[in-house]
Amino acid sequence: DELGAADEPQAAMLLRLFKLVFGSITLFPENEPVLRPHLATIVTSAMRYASSQPQPMNYFALLRALFKSIGGGKFEQLYKEFLPLLPRLLHSVIRCYACAQQQALKELLLELCLTLPARLSALLPYLNLLMRPVLHALRSSSEQVSMALRSLEFWIDHLHPDFLQPLMAPVLRELVIALCKQLKPHPYP
């Protein structure tokens, strides 16, 4: 609950400590089994507190730090531990995005959607849910645009068109328009 105070030095310090712990598994892979039993508690608690706080930014920043640390496919145990959390988490993040008012919070939520620590095979049942976040990211800041383009490229490279096309169909027109806007030279509105 300490992370809920957005301006408090204590919240910033606690977030920094979590980032150090999460980052330690990248430097010391033997720490993966230490984090594994706490992964579900961290993710579910962060989402629970984020949904009940007026300023949920730090809780989502905590999840971003976690996702960045365990993403990249090196931590199989953590991926397996995260898999049962995926459906509920994805639905919650998308719901939070729909309710968010602040642009910074919206961008952070899009980043969470696009950096879920899961293999493509685990994401397949949820790709239809991820199409809207990809579309919103293409319309967002340059960092989110890059993430959205990388996600689309990865899906196109690894999935059969007959599988991917029906998933993209509901947003295909908007997706093409957003992609075409990316072709215009900067600066553009």
PDB file of C-alpha atoms in Angstrom:
ATOM      1  CA  ASP A   1       0.000   0.000   0.000  1.00  0.00           C
ATOM      2  CA  GLU A   2       3.052   2.254   0.409  1.00  0.00           C
ATOM      3  CA  LEU A   3       3.397   2.774  -3.354  1.00  0.00           C
ATOM      4  CA  GLY A   4       0.048   4.566  -3.570  1.00  0.00           C
ATOM      5  CA  ALA A   5       1.441   7.907  -2.432  1.00  0.00           C
ATOM      6  CA  ALA A   6       2.627   9.296  -5.760  1.00  0.00           C
ATOM      7  CA  ASP A   7       4.670  12.204  -4.384  1.00  0.00           C
ATOM      8  CA  GLU A   8       6.104  10.616  -1.274  1.00  0.00           C
ATOM      9  CA  PRO A   9       9.843   9.880  -1.128  1.00  0.00           C
ATOM     10  CA  GLN A  10       9.014   6.612   0.627  1.00  0.00           C
ATOM     11  CA  ALA A  11       7.031   5.415  -2.394  1.00  0.00           C
ATOM     12  CA  ALA A  12       9.863   6.360  -4.762  1.00  0.00           C
ATOM     13  CA  MET A  13      12.369   4.533  -2.579  1.00  0.00           C
ATOM     14  CA  LEU A  14      10.194   1.417  -2.376  1.00  0.00           C
ATOM     15  CA  LEU A  15       9.719   1.396  -6.152  1.00  0.00           C
ATOM     16  CA  ARG A  16      13.482   1.737  -6.602  1.00  0.00           C
ATOM     17  CA  LEU A  17      14.076  -1.208  -4.247  1.00  0.00           C
ATOM     18  CA  PHE A  18      11.647  -3.368  -6.218  1.00  0.00           C
ATOM     19  CA  LYS A  19      13.431  -2.396  -9.438  1.00  0.00           C
ATOM     20  CA  LEU A  20      16.760  -3.454  -7.921  1.00  0.00           C
ATOM     21  CA  VAL A  21      15.324  -6.802  -6.843  1.00  0.00           C
ATOM     22  CA  PHE A  22      13.764  -7.416 -10.253  1.00  0.00           C
ATOM     23  CA  GLY A  23      16.934  -6.325 -12.012  1.00  0.00           C
ATOM     24  CA  SER A  24      18.982  -8.742  -9.937  1.00  0.00           C
ATOM     25  CA  ILE A  25      17.537 -11.726 -11.776  1.00  0.00           C
ATOM     26  CA  THR A  26      18.949 -10.377 -15.026  1.00  0.00           C
ATOM     27  CA  LEU A  27      22.422 -10.122 -13.520  1.00  0.00           C
ATOM     28  CA  PHE A  28      22.134 -13.220 -11.350  1.00  0.00           C
ATOM     29  CA  PRO A  29      19.857 -15.813 -12.989  1.00  0.00           C
ATOM     30  CA  GLU A  30      20.160 -17.983  -9.886  1.00  0.00           C
ATOM     31  CA  ASN A  31      17.767 -15.477  -8.228  1.00  0.00           C
ATOM     32  CA  GLU A  32      14.917 -16.667 -10.462  1.00  0.00           C
ATOM     33  CA  PRO A  33      13.771 -19.375  -7.998  1.00  0.00           C
ATOM     34  CA  VAL A  34      13.780 -16.773  -5.215  1.00  0.00           C
ATOM     35  CA  LEU A  35      11.388 -14.463  -7.099  1.00  0.00           C
ATOM     36  CA  ARG A  36       9.176 -17.238  -8.476  1.00  0.00           C
ATOM     37  CA  PRO A  37       7.054 -17.941  -5.357  1.00  0.00           C
ATOM     38  CA  HIS A  38       6.363 -14.207  -4.961  1.00  0.00           C
ATOM     39  CA  LEU A  39       5.468 -13.408  -8.571  1.00  0.00           C
ATOM     40  CA  ALA A  40       1.728 -14.049  -8.302  1.00  0.00           C
ATOM     41  CA  THR A  41       1.477 -12.055  -5.057  1.00  0.00           C
ATOM     42  CA  ILE A  42       3.349  -9.113  -6.557  1.00  0.00           C
ATOM     43  CA  VAL A  43       1.225  -9.025  -9.721  1.00  0.00           C
ATOM     44  CA  THR A  44      -2.161  -9.547  -8.060  1.00  0.00           C
ATOM     45  CA  SER A  45      -1.414  -7.129  -5.204  1.00  0.00           C
ATOM     46  CA  ALA A  46      -0.201  -4.439  -7.600  1.00  0.00           C
ATOM     47  CA  MET A  47      -3.380  -4.758  -9.662  1.00  0.00           C
ATOM     48  CA  ARG A  48      -5.606  -4.804  -6.578  1.00  0.00           C
ATOM     49  CA  TYR A  49      -3.991  -1.697  -5.096  1.00  0.00           C
ATOM     50  CA  ALA A  50      -3.906   0.072  -8.462  1.00  0.00           C
ATOM     51  CA  SER A  51      -7.641  -0.394  -8.859  1.00  0.00           C
ATOM     52  CA  SER A  52      -8.349   1.071  -5.422  1.00  0.00           C
ATOM     53  CA  GLN A  53      -5.972   4.050  -5.451  1.00  0.00           C
ATOM     54  CA  PRO A  54      -6.651   7.478  -6.961  1.00  0.00           C
ATOM     55  CA  GLN A  55      -3.003   7.580  -8.160  1.00  0.00           C
ATOM     56  CA  PRO A  56      -2.176   4.066  -9.430  1.00  0.00           C
ATOM     57  CA  MET A  57       0.887   5.064 -11.461  1.00  0.00           C
ATOM     58  CA  ASN A  58       3.483   3.561  -9.078  1.00  0.00           C
ATOM     59  CA  TYR A  59       1.750   0.171  -9.038  1.00  0.00           C
ATOM     60  CA  PHE A  60       1.779   0.018 -12.815  1.00  0.00           C
ATOM     61  CA  ALA A  61       5.401   1.218 -12.827  1.00  0.00           C
ATOM     62  CA  LEU A  62       6.168  -1.698 -10.515  1.00  0.00           C
ATOM     63  CA  LEU A  63       4.621  -4.090 -13.041  1.00  0.00           C
ATOM     64  CA  ARG A  64       6.563  -2.438 -15.868  1.00  0.00           C
ATOM     65  CA  ALA A  65       9.821  -2.980 -13.976  1.00  0.00           C
ATOM     66  CA  LEU A  66       8.886  -6.594 -13.369  1.00  0.00           C
ATOM     67  CA  PHE A  67       7.927  -7.191 -17.007  1.00  0.00           C
ATOM     68  CA  LYS A  68      11.149  -5.622 -18.277  1.00  0.00           C
ATOM     69  CA  SER A  69      13.234  -7.761 -15.953  1.00  0.00           C
ATOM     70  CA  ILE A  70      11.641 -11.096 -16.772  1.00  0.00           C
ATOM     71  CA  GLY A  71      10.872 -10.429 -20.436  1.00  0.00           C
ATOM     72  CA  GLY A  72      13.119 -11.664 -23.184  1.00  0.00           C
ATOM     73  CA  GLY A  73      12.511 -15.384 -22.783  1.00  0.00           C
ATOM     74  CA  LYS A  74      15.351 -16.312 -20.413  1.00  0.00           C
ATOM     75  CA  PHE A  75      13.304 -17.127 -17.323  1.00  0.00           C
ATOM     76  CA  GLU A  76      11.209 -20.193 -18.029  1.00  0.00           C
ATOM     77  CA  GLN A  77      10.130 -20.746 -14.408  1.00  0.00           C
ATOM     78  CA  LEU A  78       8.826 -17.185 -14.132  1.00  0.00           C
ATOM     79  CA  TYR A  79       7.015 -17.493 -17.461  1.00  0.00           C
ATOM     80  CA  LYS A  80       5.266 -20.621 -16.189  1.00  0.00           C
ATOM     81  CA  GLU A  81       4.368 -18.869 -12.952  1.00  0.00           C
ATOM     82  CA  PHE A  82       3.023 -15.857 -14.856  1.00  0.00           C
ATOM     83  CA  LEU A  83       0.880 -17.860 -17.301  1.00  0.00           C
ATOM     84  CA  PRO A  84      -2.159 -18.383 -14.997  1.00  0.00           C
ATOM     85  CA  LEU A  85      -2.162 -14.654 -14.193  1.00  0.00           C
ATOM     86  CA  LEU A  86      -2.226 -13.595 -17.844  1.00  0.00           C
ATOM     87  CA  PRO A  87      -5.977 -13.599 -18.674  1.00  0.00           C
ATOM     88  CA  ARG A  88      -7.103 -11.674 -15.615  1.00  0.00           C
ATOM     89  CA  LEU A  89      -4.171  -9.273 -15.767  1.00  0.00           C
ATOM     90  CA  LEU A  90      -4.688  -8.486 -19.441  1.00  0.00           C
ATOM     91  CA  HIS A  91      -8.400  -7.843 -18.966  1.00  0.00           C
ATOM     92  CA  SER A  92      -7.687  -5.622 -15.949  1.00  0.00           C
ATOM     93  CA  VAL A  93      -5.014  -3.572 -17.727  1.00  0.00           C
ATOM     94  CA  ILE A  94      -7.268  -3.053 -20.759  1.00  0.00           C
ATOM     95  CA  ARG A  95     -10.126  -2.017 -18.467  1.00  0.00           C
ATOM     96  CA  CYS A  96      -7.842   0.418 -16.620  1.00  0.00           C
ATOM     97  CA  TYR A  97      -6.722   1.865 -19.962  1.00  0.00           C
ATOM     98  CA  ALA A  98     -10.351   2.504 -20.932  1.00  0.00           C
ATOM     99  CA  CYS A  99     -10.925   4.416 -17.671  1.00  0.00           C
ATOM    100  CA  ALA A 100      -7.595   6.271 -17.504  1.00  0.00           C
ATOM    101  CA  GLN A 101      -7.617  10.038 -17.928  1.00  0.00           C
ATOM    102  CA  GLN A 102      -3.924  10.950 -17.712  1.00  0.00           C
ATOM    103  CA  GLN A 103      -1.891  10.497 -20.887  1.00  0.00           C
ATOM    104  CA  ALA A 104       1.164   9.218 -18.973  1.00  0.00           C
ATOM    105  CA  LEU A 105      -0.954   6.540 -17.307  1.00  0.00           C
ATOM    106  CA  LYS A 106      -2.505   5.526 -20.623  1.00  0.00           C
ATOM    107  CA  GLU A 107       0.937   5.154 -22.185  1.00  0.00           C
ATOM    108  CA  LEU A 108       2.163   3.082 -19.250  1.00  0.00           C
ATOM    109  CA  LEU A 109      -0.850   0.773 -19.539  1.00  0.00           C
ATOM    110  CA  LEU A 110      -0.237   0.360 -23.272  1.00  0.00           C
ATOM    111  CA  GLU A 111       3.363  -0.520 -22.508  1.00  0.00           C
ATOM    112  CA  LEU A 112       2.204  -3.192 -20.063  1.00  0.00           C
ATOM    113  CA  CYS A 113      -0.040  -4.708 -22.726  1.00  0.00           C
ATOM    114  CA  LEU A 114       2.789  -4.782 -25.245  1.00  0.00           C
ATOM    115  CA  THR A 115       5.453  -6.170 -22.902  1.00  0.00           C
ATOM    116  CA  LEU A 116       3.610  -9.007 -21.197  1.00  0.00           C
ATOM    117  CA  PRO A 117       6.194 -11.583 -20.118  1.00  0.00           C
ATOM    118  CA  ALA A 118       4.752 -14.512 -22.046  1.00  0.00           C
ATOM    119  CA  ARG A 119       5.680 -16.543 -25.070  1.00  0.00           C
ATOM    120  CA  LEU A 120       3.705 -16.030 -28.268  1.00  0.00           C
ATOM    121  CA  SER A 121       2.130 -19.466 -27.857  1.00  0.00           C
ATOM    122  CA  ALA A 122       0.706 -18.349 -24.493  1.00  0.00           C
ATOM    123  CA  LEU A 123      -0.551 -15.076 -25.979  1.00  0.00           C
ATOM    124  CA  LEU A 124      -2.372 -16.683 -28.913  1.00  0.00           C
ATOM    125  CA  PRO A 125      -5.754 -16.922 -27.144  1.00  0.00           C
ATOM    126  CA  TYR A 126      -5.495 -13.228 -26.231  1.00  0.00           C
ATOM    127  CA  LEU A 127      -4.222 -11.698 -29.465  1.00  0.00           C
ATOM    128  CA  ASN A 128      -7.704 -10.460 -30.288  1.00  0.00           C
ATOM    129  CA  LEU A 129      -7.623  -8.462 -27.027  1.00  0.00           C
ATOM    130  CA  LEU A 130      -4.182  -7.075 -27.866  1.00  0.00           C
ATOM    131  CA  MET A 131      -5.214  -5.652 -31.231  1.00  0.00           C
ATOM    132  CA  ARG A 132      -6.798  -2.525 -29.729  1.00  0.00           C
ATOM    133  CA  PRO A 133      -3.786  -1.748 -27.508  1.00  0.00           C
ATOM    134  CA  VAL A 134      -1.531  -2.124 -30.558  1.00  0.00           C
ATOM    135  CA  LEU A 135      -3.775   0.260 -32.464  1.00  0.00           C
ATOM    136  CA  HIS A 136      -3.770   2.793 -29.604  1.00  0.00           C
ATOM    137  CA  ALA A 137       0.000   2.481 -29.309  1.00  0.00           C
ATOM    138  CA  LEU A 138       0.409   3.247 -33.009  1.00  0.00           C
ATOM    139  CA  ARG A 139      -1.457   6.479 -32.361  1.00  0.00           C
ATOM    140  CA  SER A 140       0.573   7.320 -29.255  1.00  0.00           C
ATOM    141  CA  SER A 141       4.100   8.509 -28.482  1.00  0.00           C
ATOM    142  CA  SER A 142       7.110   7.320 -30.436  1.00  0.00           C
ATOM    143  CA  GLU A 143       8.131   4.758 -27.797  1.00  0.00           C
ATOM    144  CA  GLN A 144       4.715   3.105 -27.914  1.00  0.00           C
ATOM    145  CA  VAL A 145       4.734   3.257 -31.715  1.00  0.00           C
ATOM    146  CA  SER A 146       8.008   1.331 -31.746  1.00  0.00           C
ATOM    147  CA  MET A 147       6.609  -1.292 -29.380  1.00  0.00           C
ATOM    148  CA  ALA A 148       3.459  -1.647 -31.456  1.00  0.00           C
ATOM    149  CA  LEU A 149       5.458  -2.008 -34.672  1.00  0.00           C
ATOM    150  CA  ARG A 150       7.715  -4.621 -33.067  1.00  0.00           C
ATOM    151  CA  SER A 151       4.673  -6.558 -31.825  1.00  0.00           C
ATOM    152  CA  LEU A 152       3.005  -6.470 -35.231  1.00  0.00           C
ATOM    153  CA  GLU A 153       6.214  -7.473 -36.965  1.00  0.00           C
ATOM    154  CA  PHE A 154       6.729 -10.371 -34.551  1.00  0.00           C
ATOM    155  CA  TRP A 155       3.170 -11.610 -35.028  1.00  0.00           C
ATOM    156  CA  ILE A 156       3.386 -11.333 -38.814  1.00  0.00           C
ATOM    157  CA  ASP A 157       6.741 -13.133 -38.877  1.00  0.00           C
ATOM    158  CA  HIS A 158       5.631 -16.001 -36.636  1.00  0.00           C
ATOM    159  CA  LEU A 159       1.941 -16.527 -37.321  1.00  0.00           C
ATOM    160  CA  HIS A 160       0.215 -17.865 -40.392  1.00  0.00           C
ATOM    161  CA  PRO A 161      -1.771 -15.178 -42.260  1.00  0.00           C
ATOM    162  CA  ASP A 162      -4.916 -17.328 -42.121  1.00  0.00           C
ATOM    163  CA  PHE A 163      -4.711 -17.244 -38.331  1.00  0.00           C
ATOM    164  CA  LEU A 164      -3.742 -13.590 -37.967  1.00  0.00           C
ATOM    165  CA  GLN A 165      -6.087 -12.012 -40.530  1.00  0.00           C
ATOM    166  CA  PRO A 166      -9.371 -12.793 -38.675  1.00  0.00           C
ATOM    167  CA  LEU A 167      -7.880 -11.399 -35.475  1.00  0.00           C
ATOM    168  CA  MET A 168      -6.903  -8.186 -37.218  1.00  0.00           C
ATOM    169  CA  ALA A 169     -10.135  -7.871 -39.208  1.00  0.00           C
ATOM    170  CA  PRO A 170     -12.087  -5.817 -36.620  1.00  0.00           C
ATOM    171  CA  VAL A 171      -9.339  -3.166 -36.492  1.00  0.00           C
ATOM    172  CA  LEU A 172      -7.756  -3.631 -39.924  1.00  0.00           C
ATOM    173  CA  ARG A 173      -8.995  -0.367 -41.452  1.00  0.00           C
ATOM    174  CA  GLU A 174      -7.924   1.683 -38.421  1.00  0.00           C
ATOM    175  CA  LEU A 175      -4.646  -0.227 -38.276  1.00  0.00           C
ATOM    176  CA  VAL A 176      -3.812   0.553 -41.899  1.00  0.00           C
ATOM    177  CA  ILE A 177      -4.629   4.243 -41.367  1.00  0.00           C
ATOM    178  CA  ALA A 178      -2.422   4.358 -38.254  1.00  0.00           C
ATOM    179  CA  LEU A 179       0.405   2.613 -40.119  1.00  0.00           C
ATOM    180  CA  CYS A 180       0.083   5.007 -43.063  1.00  0.00           C
ATOM    181  CA  LYS A 181       0.345   7.972 -40.691  1.00  0.00           C
ATOM    182  CA  GLN A 182       3.669   6.560 -39.520  1.00  0.00           C
ATOM    183  CA  LEU A 183       4.966   6.851 -43.075  1.00  0.00           C
ATOM    184  CA  LYS A 184       4.625  10.632 -43.086  1.00  0.00           C
ATOM    185  CA  PRO A 185       7.823  12.548 -42.321  1.00  0.00           C
ATOM    186  CA  HIS A 186       8.132  14.200 -38.914  1.00  0.00           C
ATOM    187  CA  PRO A 187       6.837  16.572 -37.667  1.00  0.00           C
ATOM    188  CA  TYR A 188       3.201  15.837 -38.375  1.00  0.00           C
ATOM    189  CA  PRO A 189       0.104  16.244 -36.233  1.00  0.00           C
TER     190      PRO A 189
END
